[in-house]
Coordinates of C-alpha atoms in Angstrom, one line a residue:
Chain A
X1 CA -0.2 0.5 0.2
X2 CA 1.4 3.1 -0.7
X3 CA 0.9 6.6 -2.4
X4 CA -1.5 9.7 -0.5
X5 CA -0.4 12.7 0.1
X6 CA 1.4 13.5 3.5
X7 CA -0.9 15.3 6.4
X8 CA -0.3 16.3 9.7
X9 CA -1.6 13.1 11.9
X10 CA -4.7 15.0 13.4
X11 CA -5.9 15.1 9.5
X12 CA -4.5 12.0 8.3
X13 CA -7.8 10.4 9.8
X14 CA -10.4 13.0 10.1
X15 CA -10.2 14.5 6.5
X16 CA -10.9 11.4 4.7
X17 CA -13.8 10.8 6.9
X18 CA -14.9 14.5 6.2
X19 CA -14.5 14.0 3.1
X20 CA -16.9 10.4 2.3
X21 CA -19.4 12.2 4.7
X22 CA -19.7 14.9 2.1
X23 CA -20.2 12.1 -0.5
X24 CA -22.5 10.7 1.8
X25 CA -24.8 14.1 2.1
X26 CA -24.8 14.7 -1.1
X27 CA -26.7 11.5 -2.1
X28 CA -29.1 11.9 1.1
X29 CA -29.6 15.3 -0.2
X30 CA -31.5 14.0 -3.3
X31 CA -34.5 12.5 -0.6
X32 CA -37.4 14.7 -0.2
X33 CA -38.5 14.3 3.3
X34 CA -42.4 15.1 2.5
X35 CA -42.2 12.5 -0.2
X36 CA -40.8 10.2 2.5
X37 CA -43.8 10.6 4.9
X38 CA -46.3 10.3 1.8
X39 CA -44.9 7.1 1.1
X40 CA -45.0 6.3 4.8
X41 CA -48.2 6.8 5.1
X42 CA -49.5 4.9 2.1
X43 CA -47.5 2.2 3.5
X44 CA -49.2 1.8 6.7
X45 CA -52.8 2.6 5.1
X46 CA -51.7 -0.6 2.5
X47 CA -50.6 -2.5 5.9
X48 CA -54.2 -1.8 7.3
X49 CA -55.9 -3.2 4.2
X50 CA -56.6 0.1 3.0
X51 CA -57.1 0.1 -1.0
X52 CA -55.2 3.0 -2.5
X53 CA -56.8 5.0 -4.6
X54 CA -55.5 5.0 -8.0
X55 CA -55.4 9.2 -8.0
X56 CA -52.8 8.2 -4.9
X57 CA -51.1 6.6 -6.9
X58 CA -47.5 7.3 -9.2
X59 CA -48.5 4.5 -11.5
X60 CA -51.5 6.6 -13.6
X61 CA -49.8 9.8 -12.9
X62 CA -51.0 10.7 -16.6
X63 CA -54.6 9.7 -16.5
X64 CA -56.2 8.4 -13.1
X65 CA -59.3 7.1 -14.9
X66 CA -56.9 5.0 -16.7
X67 CA -56.8 2.4 -14.4
X68 CA -60.0 1.8 -13.8
X69 CA -60.8 1.3 -17.8
X70 CA -57.7 -1.0 -18.0
X71 CA -59.4 -3.3 -15.0
X72 CA -63.0 -3.3 -16.7
X73 CA -61.1 -4.6 -20.1
X74 CA -59.4 -7.2 -18.1
X75 CA -62.3 -8.5 -16.5
X76 CA -64.3 -8.5 -20.1
X77 CA -61.8 -10.1 -21.9
X78 CA -60.3 -13.8 -22.2
X79 CA -56.6 -14.2 -21.2
X80 CA -55.6 -15.7 -24.3
X81 CA -56.9 -12.6 -26.2
X82 CA -55.1 -10.2 -28.8
X83 CA -56.6 -6.4 -27.7
X84 CA -55.5 -3.4 -30.0
X85 CA -55.6 -0.3 -27.5
X86 CA -56.7 2.7 -28.8
X87 CA -54.9 5.4 -26.3
X88 CA -53.5 8.8 -26.7
X89 CA -50.1 8.9 -28.5
X90 CA -48.4 10.4 -25.5
X91 CA -47.6 9.8 -23.2
X92 CA -45.8 6.2 -24.5
X93 CA -47.0 4.7 -20.8
X94 CA -50.5 4.4 -21.9
X95 CA -49.6 1.6 -24.1
X96 CA -46.6 0.0 -21.5
X97 CA -49.6 0.0 -18.8
X98 CA -52.7 -1.7 -20.7
X99 CA -49.9 -4.7 -21.8
X100 CA -48.2 -4.7 -18.3
X101 CA -52.3 -4.5 -16.7
X102 CA -53.7 -7.0 -19.5
X103 CA -51.1 -9.5 -19.5
X104 CA -50.9 -12.4 -19.9
X105 CA -53.0 -11.1 -22.7
X106 CA -51.5 -10.0 -26.2
X107 CA -51.8 -5.9 -26.6
X108 CA -50.9 -4.9 -29.8
X109 CA -51.2 -0.5 -31.0
X110 CA -53.7 1.2 -33.3
X111 CA -51.6 -0.2 -36.2
X112 CA -51.7 -3.7 -35.7
X113 CA -56.0 -4.1 -35.4
X114 CA -56.1 -6.7 -37.8
X115 CA -54.5 -9.1 -35.3
X116 CA -56.7 -8.6 -32.2
X117 CA -59.7 -9.7 -31.3
X118 CA -60.8 -7.1 -29.3
X119 CA -60.3 -3.2 -29.5
X120 CA -60.3 -1.6 -26.7
X121 CA -60.9 2.3 -27.0
X122 CA -59.8 5.0 -24.4
X123 CA -62.2 7.9 -24.3
X124 CA -64.2 6.9 -27.0
X125 CA -68.2 7.6 -25.7
X126 CA -70.3 4.9 -27.3
X127 CA -73.8 6.2 -28.0
X128 CA -75.5 3.4 -26.5
X129 CA -77.4 1.5 -29.4
X130 CA -77.6 -1.9 -28.3
X131 CA -74.9 -4.4 -30.0
X132 CA -73.7 -7.5 -28.6
X133 CA -70.2 -6.8 -30.1
X134 CA -69.9 -3.5 -28.3
X135 CA -69.5 -3.1 -24.6
X136 CA -69.6 0.4 -23.3
X137 CA -66.6 0.6 -20.2
X138 CA -66.1 3.6 -17.6
X139 CA -63.6 5.9 -20.1
X140 CA -64.6 4.0 -22.9
X141 CA -65.6 1.3 -25.4
X142 CA -64.6 -2.3 -25.9
X143 CA -65.1 -3.5 -29.6
X144 CA -64.9 -7.7 -30.1
X145 CA -63.6 -8.1 -33.7
X146 CA -65.3 -11.0 -35.3
Chain B
X1 CA -55.8 -11.7 0.0
X2 CA -54.5 -8.7 1.8
X3 CA -51.2 -6.8 1.2
X4 CA -49.7 -7.9 4.6
X5 CA -50.6 -11.6 3.8
X6 CA -49.1 -11.3 0.5
X7 CA -46.0 -9.4 2.1
X8 CA -45.1 -11.9 4.5
X9 CA -46.2 -14.7 1.5
X10 CA -43.0 -13.3 -0.5
X11 CA -41.0 -12.7 2.3
X12 CA -41.3 -16.8 3.1
X13 CA -40.9 -17.1 -1.0
X14 CA -37.0 -14.9 -0.9
X15 CA -36.6 -16.9 2.9
X16 CA -37.3 -20.3 0.9
X17 CA -34.7 -18.8 -1.9
X18 CA -32.2 -17.7 0.6
X19 CA -32.6 -21.6 2.4
X20 CA -32.0 -23.0 -0.6
X21 CA -28.9 -20.7 -1.8
X22 CA -27.1 -21.5 1.3
X23 CA -27.6 -25.1 1.0
X24 CA -25.2 -24.6 -1.9
X25 CA -23.2 -21.8 -1.0
X26 CA -21.9 -22.9 1.8
X27 CA -19.4 -25.5 -0.4
X28 CA -17.7 -22.7 -1.9
X29 CA -18.0 -19.7 1.1
X30 CA -15.7 -21.3 3.6
X31 CA -13.7 -18.6 5.5
X32 CA -15.7 -16.0 4.5
X33 CA -17.6 -13.3 6.9
X34 CA -21.1 -14.0 7.9
X35 CA -22.6 -11.4 5.8
X36 CA -20.4 -12.2 2.9
X37 CA -22.0 -15.7 3.4
X38 CA -26.0 -14.1 3.2
X39 CA -25.1 -12.4 0.3
X40 CA -24.0 -15.5 -2.1
X41 CA -26.5 -17.5 -0.3
X42 CA -29.4 -15.1 -1.4
X43 CA -27.8 -14.7 -4.9
X44 CA -27.2 -18.3 -5.4
X45 CA -30.8 -18.4 -4.5
X46 CA -32.0 -16.1 -7.0
X47 CA -30.0 -18.2 -9.6
X48 CA -31.2 -21.6 -8.9
X49 CA -35.0 -20.7 -8.0
X50 CA -35.5 -18.8 -11.4
X51 CA -33.5 -22.4 -13.2
X52 CA -36.0 -24.6 -10.8
X53 CA -39.1 -22.6 -11.8
X54 CA -38.7 -22.9 -15.7
X55 CA -37.9 -26.1 -15.6
X56 CA -40.4 -27.2 -12.7
X57 CA -43.4 -24.9 -14.9
X58 CA -42.9 -26.9 -17.7
X59 CA -43.0 -30.2 -16.3
X60 CA -45.6 -29.8 -13.8
X61 CA -47.6 -27.0 -15.5
X62 CA -50.6 -25.3 -12.9
X63 CA -48.7 -27.3 -9.8
X64 CA -48.5 -24.1 -7.7
X65 CA -45.3 -23.8 -5.5
X66 CA -45.5 -27.1 -4.2
X67 CA -42.7 -28.7 -6.8
X68 CA -40.4 -26.2 -6.3
X69 CA -40.6 -26.1 -2.5
X70 CA -40.5 -29.6 -2.4
X71 CA -37.2 -29.8 -4.4
X72 CA -35.8 -27.1 -2.5
X73 CA -36.5 -29.2 0.5
X74 CA -34.5 -32.1 -1.0
X75 CA -31.8 -30.2 -2.1
X76 CA -31.4 -28.2 1.5
X77 CA -31.5 -31.5 3.2
X78 CA -29.1 -33.5 1.0
X79 CA -26.5 -30.1 1.5
X80 CA -27.1 -31.0 4.9
X81 CA -26.1 -34.1 4.9
X82 CA -22.6 -33.6 3.0
X83 CA -19.6 -32.1 4.8
X84 CA -18.4 -29.1 3.9
X85 CA -14.7 -27.7 3.8
X86 CA -13.5 -25.9 6.8
X87 CA -10.9 -22.8 6.5
X88 CA -10.1 -20.8 9.5
X89 CA -12.1 -17.9 10.5
X90 CA -9.3 -14.8 10.4
X91 CA -11.5 -11.7 10.6
X92 CA -10.6 -8.8 12.8
X93 CA -12.7 -8.1 16.1
X94 CA -12.4 -5.2 18.4
X95 CA -11.8 -2.2 16.0
X96 CA -13.0 0.8 16.7
X97 CA -16.3 -0.9 17.5
X98 CA -18.5 2.0 18.4
X99 CA -17.6 4.3 15.5
X100 CA -18.3 0.4 13.2
X101 CA -21.7 0.2 15.1
X102 CA -22.9 3.7 14.8
X103 CA -22.2 3.5 10.7
X104 CA -24.1 -0.3 10.2
X105 CA -26.9 1.5 12.2
X106 CA -27.0 4.4 9.6
X107 CA -26.6 1.7 6.8
X108 CA -29.9 -0.1 8.5
X109 CA -32.1 3.3 8.7
X110 CA -30.9 4.1 5.3
X111 CA -32.5 0.9 4.1
X112 CA -35.3 1.4 6.3
X113 CA -36.2 4.4 3.8
X114 CA -35.6 2.5 0.2
X115 CA -37.9 0.0 2.1
X116 CA -40.7 1.9 2.9
X117 CA -39.9 3.8 -0.4
X118 CA -40.4 0.5 -2.6
X119 CA -43.2 -1.0 -0.6
X120 CA -45.7 2.4 -0.5
X121 CA -47.5 1.4 -3.9
X122 CA -47.4 -1.1 -7.1
X123 CA -44.4 -0.9 -9.2
X124 CA -44.7 1.7 -11.5
X125 CA -41.5 2.6 -13.0
X126 CA -41.7 3.1 -17.1
X127 CA -39.3 0.2 -17.5
X128 CA -40.9 -2.2 -15.0
X129 CA -44.4 -2.0 -17.0
X130 CA -42.6 -2.1 -20.4
X131 CA -39.9 -4.4 -19.7
X132 CA -39.1 -6.7 -16.1
X133 CA -42.6 -6.5 -14.8
X134 CA -44.3 -7.2 -18.0
X135 CA -42.2 -9.8 -18.9
X136 CA -42.3 -11.7 -15.2
X137 CA -46.1 -11.5 -15.5
X138 CA -47.0 -13.0 -18.7
X139 CA -44.1 -16.0 -17.4
X140 CA -46.7 -16.2 -14.1
X141 CA -50.1 -16.3 -15.8
X142 CA -48.7 -18.5 -18.5
X143 CA -47.0 -20.5 -16.8
X144 CA -43.9 -20.6 -19.6
X145 CA -41.7 -18.5 -21.2
X146 CA -44.1 -17.7 -24.1
X147 CA -42.2 -17.2 -27.4
X148 CA -43.8 -13.8 -28.2
X149 CA -41.7 -12.1 -25.7
X150 CA -39.0 -12.4 -27.9
X151 CA -40.3 -12.3 -31.3
X152 CA -43.6 -10.1 -31.0
X153 CA -42.7 -7.0 -33.4
X154 CA -45.9 -5.7 -31.1
X155 CA -43.4 -5.9 -28.3
X156 CA -40.3 -4.1 -29.9
X157 CA -40.2 -2.0 -27.0
X158 CA -40.0 -4.1 -24.5
X159 CA -36.3 -5.2 -25.3
X160 CA -36.8 -8.5 -26.2
X161 CA -33.2 -9.0 -26.1
X162 CA -32.5 -8.2 -22.4
X163 CA -31.9 -11.3 -20.2
X164 CA -34.9 -12.9 -17.8
X165 CA -33.1 -13.1 -14.5
X166 CA -34.9 -11.0 -13.0
X167 CA -38.5 -11.4 -14.8
X168 CA -37.7 -14.9 -13.8
X169 CA -37.3 -14.3 -10.3
X170 CA -40.3 -12.0 -9.6
X171 CA -42.3 -15.0 -11.2
X172 CA -40.9 -17.1 -9.1
X173 CA -41.4 -15.3 -5.9
X174 CA -44.8 -14.9 -7.5
X175 CA -45.8 -18.5 -7.5
X176 CA -44.1 -18.8 -4.2
X177 CA -46.3 -17.0 -2.3
X178 CA -49.0 -18.1 -4.6
X179 CA -50.0 -14.9 -6.7
X180 CA -49.3 -11.5 -8.6
X181 CA -49.0 -8.9 -5.9
X182 CA -46.4 -5.9 -7.9
X183 CA -46.6 -4.0 -4.4
X184 CA -45.6 -6.9 -2.3
X185 CA -43.2 -8.2 -5.3
X186 CA -41.2 -5.0 -4.8
X187 CA -39.5 -6.3 -1.9
X188 CA -37.4 -8.4 -4.4
X189 CA -35.5 -5.1 -4.5
X190 CA -34.9 -3.9 -0.7
X191 CA -33.7 -7.8 -0.4
X192 CA -31.0 -7.1 -2.8
X193 CA -29.8 -3.8 -1.9
X194 CA -29.5 -5.6 2.0
X195 CA -27.6 -8.0 0.1
X196 CA -25.7 -5.6 -2.0
X197 CA -24.8 -3.8 1.5
X198 CA -24.0 -7.1 3.4
X199 CA -21.9 -8.1 0.4
X200 CA -19.5 -5.3 0.9
X201 CA -19.6 -5.4 4.5
X202 CA -18.5 -8.6 4.8
X203 CA -15.9 -8.5 2.2
X204 CA -14.1 -5.4 3.7
X205 CA -14.3 -6.4 7.0
X206 CA -12.4 -9.5 6.1
X207 CA -9.8 -8.3 3.3
X208 CA -9.3 -5.0 5.1
X209 CA -11.3 -4.1 8.5
X210 CA -14.5 -3.9 9.9
X211 CA -14.2 0.0 9.9
X212 CA -13.6 -0.2 6.1
X213 CA -16.6 -2.4 5.5
X214 CA -18.8 -0.4 7.8
X215 CA -18.0 2.9 6.3
X216 CA -18.3 1.4 2.3
X217 CA -21.6 -0.1 3.6
X218 CA -23.4 3.0 4.9
X219 CA -22.0 4.3 1.5
X220 CA -24.0 2.1 -0.1
X221 CA -26.6 2.4 1.9
X222 CA -27.2 5.8 0.8
X223 CA -26.8 5.9 -2.7
X224 CA -30.3 7.0 -2.6
X225 CA -29.9 8.3 -6.5
X226 CA -29.9 4.3 -7.2
X227 CA -32.2 3.1 -4.3
X228 CA -35.6 5.0 -4.4
X229 CA -39.3 4.5 -5.4
X230 CA -38.9 4.9 -9.1
X231 CA -36.4 2.7 -9.2
X232 CA -38.4 -0.5 -7.8
X233 CA -39.0 -2.7 -10.5
X234 CA -36.0 -2.0 -12.5
X235 CA -33.3 -4.5 -13.2
X236 CA -31.0 -1.7 -12.5
X237 CA -30.6 -2.8 -7.9
X238 CA -29.9 -6.5 -8.5
X239 CA -27.1 -5.6 -11.6
X240 CA -25.8 -3.4 -8.5
X241 CA -25.8 -6.5 -6.5
X242 CA -24.3 -8.5 -8.8
X243 CA -21.0 -6.1 -9.3
X244 CA -20.6 -6.1 -6.0
X245 CA -20.9 -10.0 -5.9
X246 CA -18.5 -9.9 -9.1
X247 CA -15.7 -7.3 -7.6
X248 CA -15.5 -9.1 -4.2
X249 CA -15.0 -12.6 -6.3
X250 CA -12.8 -10.6 -8.1
X251 CA -10.3 -9.7 -5.8
X252 CA -11.0 -12.8 -3.8
X253 CA -9.4 -15.1 -7.0
X254 CA -6.9 -12.9 -7.5
X255 CA -6.0 -13.5 -4.4
X256 CA -5.9 -17.1 -3.9
X257 CA -7.1 -18.6 -7.2
X258 CA -8.7 -21.3 -5.2
X259 CA -12.0 -23.4 -6.8
X260 CA -14.3 -21.6 -4.0
X261 CA -12.8 -18.0 -5.0
X262 CA -13.6 -18.9 -9.2
X263 CA -17.1 -20.9 -8.4
X264 CA -18.3 -17.5 -6.7
X265 CA -16.7 -15.8 -9.7
X266 CA -18.4 -17.3 -12.0
X267 CA -21.5 -17.3 -10.0
X268 CA -21.4 -13.7 -10.2
X269 CA -20.8 -13.0 -14.0
X270 CA -23.4 -15.4 -14.7
X271 CA -25.7 -13.2 -12.0
X272 CA -24.1 -10.0 -14.0
X273 CA -24.6 -11.6 -17.4
X274 CA -28.4 -12.6 -17.0
X275 CA -29.1 -9.3 -15.3
X276 CA -28.5 -6.9 -17.9
X277 CA -26.0 -6.1 -20.8
X278 CA -24.6 -3.5 -18.4
X279 CA -23.8 -6.8 -16.7
X280 CA -21.8 -8.8 -19.6
X281 CA -19.5 -5.5 -20.2
X282 CA -18.7 -5.3 -16.6
X283 CA -17.8 -9.1 -16.4
X284 CA -16.0 -8.6 -19.9
X285 CA -13.8 -5.8 -18.6
X286 CA -13.0 -7.6 -15.6
X287 CA -11.9 -10.2 -17.9
X288 CA -9.8 -7.8 -19.8
X289 CA -8.3 -6.4 -16.7
X290 CA -7.3 -10.1 -15.7
X291 CA -5.8 -10.4 -20.0
X292 CA -3.9 -7.7 -19.3
X293 CA -2.4 -8.6 -15.5
X294 CA -1.4 -11.7 -17.0
X295 CA 0.6 -10.1 -19.3
X296 CA -1.7 -10.5 -22.8
X297 CA -1.3 -14.6 -22.2
X298 CA -5.1 -16.2 -23.1
X299 CA -4.0 -19.8 -21.7
X300 CA -2.9 -18.0 -18.5
X301 CA -5.7 -15.8 -18.1
X302 CA -8.3 -18.2 -18.5
X303 CA -7.1 -20.7 -16.2
X304 CA -6.6 -18.0 -13.6
X305 CA -10.3 -16.9 -13.7
X306 CA -10.8 -16.1 -17.4
X307 CA -13.2 -19.0 -17.9
X308 CA -15.4 -17.7 -14.9
X309 CA -15.7 -14.3 -16.4
X310 CA -16.3 -15.2 -19.9
X311 CA -18.4 -18.6 -20.0
X312 CA -21.6 -17.0 -18.5
X313 CA -22.1 -14.2 -21.1
X314 CA -21.1 -17.0 -23.9
X315 CA -23.6 -19.2 -22.3
X316 CA -26.6 -16.4 -22.1
X317 CA -25.6 -15.4 -25.7
X318 CA -26.0 -19.0 -26.6
X319 CA -29.2 -19.7 -24.8
X320 CA -30.9 -16.5 -26.1
X321 CA -30.0 -17.6 -29.9
X322 CA -30.6 -20.8 -29.4
X323 CA -34.2 -20.9 -28.0
X324 CA -35.4 -17.1 -28.1
X325 CA -33.8 -15.6 -31.6
X326 CA -35.2 -12.3 -30.3
X327 CA -36.2 -9.4 -32.7
X328 CA -32.9 -7.0 -33.7
X329 CA -32.6 -4.6 -30.7
X330 CA -33.6 -1.4 -33.0
X331 CA -31.4 0.9 -30.0
X332 CA -28.3 1.3 -31.7
X333 CA -27.0 2.3 -35.3
X334 CA -23.7 0.2 -36.6
X335 CA -23.6 2.4 -39.3
X336 CA -22.3 4.8 -37.4
X337 CA -19.2 3.0 -37.3
X338 CA -18.3 3.0 -41.1
X339 CA -15.5 5.4 -42.0
X340 CA -18.2 7.7 -44.0
X341 CA -19.9 9.2 -40.8
X342 CA -17.1 9.1 -38.3
X343 CA -17.1 12.6 -38.6
X344 CA -21.1 12.6 -37.6
X345 CA -19.9 10.1 -34.8
X346 CA -17.4 12.3 -33.5
X347 CA -19.9 15.2 -33.1
X348 CA -22.1 13.0 -31.6
X349 CA -19.5 12.1 -29.2
X350 CA -18.8 15.1 -28.3
X351 CA -22.9 16.2 -27.8
X352 CA -23.0 13.4 -25.3
X353 CA -19.3 14.3 -23.3
X354 CA -21.0 17.6 -23.2
X355 CA -24.5 16.9 -22.3
X356 CA -23.0 14.7 -19.7
X357 CA -20.5 17.0 -17.9
X358 CA -22.9 20.1 -18.3
X359 CA -26.2 18.5 -17.0
X360 CA -25.3 15.4 -14.5
X361 CA -21.6 16.3 -13.2
X362 CA -21.1 19.9 -12.8
X363 CA -24.1 20.1 -10.7
X364 CA -22.6 17.7 -8.2
X365 CA -19.1 18.9 -8.7
X366 CA -18.9 19.1 -4.2
X367 CA -18.7 15.4 -4.1
X368 CA -16.9 14.9 -7.4
X369 CA -14.2 17.5 -5.9
X370 CA -14.6 15.8 -2.3
X371 CA -13.9 12.3 -4.1
X372 CA -11.1 14.1 -5.9
X373 CA -9.0 15.0 -2.5
X374 CA -10.1 11.5 -1.2
X375 CA -8.2 9.9 -3.5
X376 CA -5.3 12.4 -2.9
X377 CA -5.0 11.6 1.4
X378 CA -5.7 8.1 0.9
X379 CA -3.3 5.4 -0.2
X380 CA -3.9 2.6 -2.3
X381 CA -6.4 0.4 -1.7
X382 CA -7.3 -3.5 -2.3
X383 CA -10.4 -2.4 -4.9
X384 CA -8.3 0.3 -6.8
X385 CA -8.2 -2.2 -9.7
X386 CA -11.7 -1.8 -9.9
X387 CA -11.4 1.9 -11.3
X388 CA -10.3 1.8 -14.6
X389 CA -12.8 -0.9 -15.0
X390 CA -15.8 1.5 -13.7
X391 CA -14.4 4.3 -16.1
X392 CA -14.2 1.9 -19.0
X393 CA -18.0 1.2 -18.1
X394 CA -19.1 5.0 -17.9
X395 CA -17.2 5.2 -21.3
X396 CA -18.8 2.2 -22.7
X397 CA -22.2 4.3 -21.9
X398 CA -20.8 7.5 -23.5
X399 CA -20.1 5.2 -27.0
X400 CA -23.6 3.9 -27.1
X401 CA -25.4 7.2 -26.6
X402 CA -23.3 8.3 -29.5
X403 CA -24.3 5.0 -31.9
X404 CA -27.9 5.5 -30.7
X405 CA -30.4 5.2 -33.5
X406 CA -31.8 8.0 -30.9
X407 CA -31.2 11.4 -30.1
X408 CA -28.3 10.9 -28.3
X409 CA -29.3 13.8 -25.9
X410 CA -32.5 11.7 -24.9
X411 CA -30.9 8.9 -24.8
X412 CA -28.6 10.5 -21.7
X413 CA -31.0 12.5 -20.1
X414 CA -33.5 8.9 -20.0
X415 CA -30.7 6.6 -18.4
X416 CA -27.6 7.9 -17.7
X417 CA -27.9 8.5 -14.4
X418 CA -30.1 5.6 -13.4
X419 CA -26.9 3.8 -15.3
X420 CA -23.8 5.1 -13.1
X421 CA -26.0 4.8 -10.0
X422 CA -25.5 1.1 -10.4
X423 CA -21.7 1.9 -10.5
X424 CA -21.9 3.0 -7.1
X425 CA -21.8 0.1 -4.6
X426 CA -18.8 -1.4 -6.7
X427 CA -17.1 2.2 -6.2
X428 CA -18.1 2.3 -2.5
X429 CA -15.7 -1.0 -2.2
X430 CA -12.5 1.1 -3.9
X431 CA -13.5 4.0 -1.3
X432 CA -13.9 1.6 1.9
X433 CA -10.9 -0.4 0.6
X434 CA -8.8 3.2 1.1
X435 CA -10.0 3.7 4.8
X436 CA -8.0 0.8 6.2
X437 CA -5.0 -1.3 5.1
X438 CA -5.4 -4.9 3.4
X439 CA -4.7 -7.6 5.7
X440 CA -2.0 -10.2 5.1
X441 CA -3.5 -13.0 2.9
X442 CA -5.8 -15.3 4.5
X443 CA -3.5 -18.2 2.7
X444 CA -0.3 -16.1 3.4
X445 CA 1.5 -13.7 1.0
X446 CA -0.8 -12.2 -1.5
X447 CA 0.8 -13.4 -4.9
X448 CA -0.6 -13.2 -8.9
X449 CA -1.7 -16.6 -9.4
X450 CA -2.8 -19.1 -6.8
X451 CA -0.3 -20.0 -3.8
X452 CA 0.1 -23.1 -2.5
X453 CA -2.0 -23.3 0.6
X454 CA -4.7 -21.8 -1.5
X455 CA -4.5 -25.0 -4.2
X456 CA -4.2 -27.5 -0.8
X457 CA -7.3 -25.6 -0.3
X458 CA -8.9 -25.9 -3.3
X459 CA -7.9 -29.4 -3.2
X460 CA -9.4 -30.1 -0.2
X461 CA -12.7 -29.0 -1.8

């Protein structure tokens, strides 16, 4: 072991420790106390058996109502279905959430509707005319392709 | 099932994996610190449980966790019937105990912060939804690895070429816990952090001093740029664990050349290469370092641990080629490497460097300066050999951003910070090792190749 600039004895141990402390402090500074408190409260509520609403979750930050729509699509389709999702083009997490929440169903984007057995159109207001191949869902509609 | 029940079940699944890992790891962790043994047990459990899951769900589809638990129990029982090798424990005790305990207590509190952050809600990071979670949930729900995860053009954004260890680990845990609960499964990530902390603490306590180990463990635990809520669900956290284990095993294999050290190196390389492509880059850089230390002699490099570093990435690539044949990744444009585009490549390289320096280095000039001064005022440490590897790893990222098919600035902004954060735990090994002096070799004087003592130890194993 060699190297290291010569330092007076009292600095030899304390200076490296202080420098590591600066490094550690700079990483700790990236934390937000408010965020820790919020997450602690969410965890306690989850442990107590409370259901956390979509609006409080980060996963649907871009559109809290989208979670309920996907849940209805999941309930209304078989596990081996291929579902084309018609969703806003931005942010791309609309598609990722659909693929993840609906797994193991295969999810394709708007351009691949021909491969799908269902089309889930988010934001589409179904007028309500009776049609066995169309189901109105909260926030959209589900079309069965034949 | 309530969240608490699901959480306890996931914890039970993780403990089962750890017990299985311990049953196997006890044969190649003789003489290691207890904390290190726990870290290696967790790593071994992850790997074996993932492989068992794939094999058993294909043989017994829909049978639930029973076949896995039965094999786990049989392997644990068989392991304890066999005698394990013993090596004298030469751990230092009694040095600056109060300071060591204080640092370990800080590490414990910091770990709790990440535990709370990770478990506070279902995992939600974009890459979790698009890649790791999607693959894991699909494998768990279907009971096998569907080919479409690799070959479906509709899933091109899901990185079909990426390794499957994290999705398989999540699927195995879900199977053991009886359901896919994406809030409870997040426990996997704080457990990976805990194993990383234990690995760092144990290795430096054994090879340098408890104070060095505790300092590095505390540094790893406060690495909040990595251990934060948005990263729960991503492969970066298990990757950092694999990089730490790979580094520790690398230094042990350099010191002893013993069979247990080589086995650990092989296992850590497997863990790294099967977690993320960045893990493959890291183990190949370690192999390059070994090649240079062996004065560019390939046979000697191979025998002194090169095989343990090179075989896992080759194995992974072969399995992907044979069974998965993933659609080619669209992230990189290799035509940038053609001579006609060199000027363009150079300009992109400059753009990437400028972006990294301006956006990610300058704002943290205080800790960067502190690191520089720390190196100036401390003696060389046993892990300094990692420094060029880590620098080359970062340069590898810069090169990859430069040949990106997308806007290189966007690529830097979307993943540079996260990728570099995975290098902080192995970097903490370098810093911690400089806090104290390296102890005399456990097997006598340290030397470039395997010592006689180590060889005889290896033979006895």
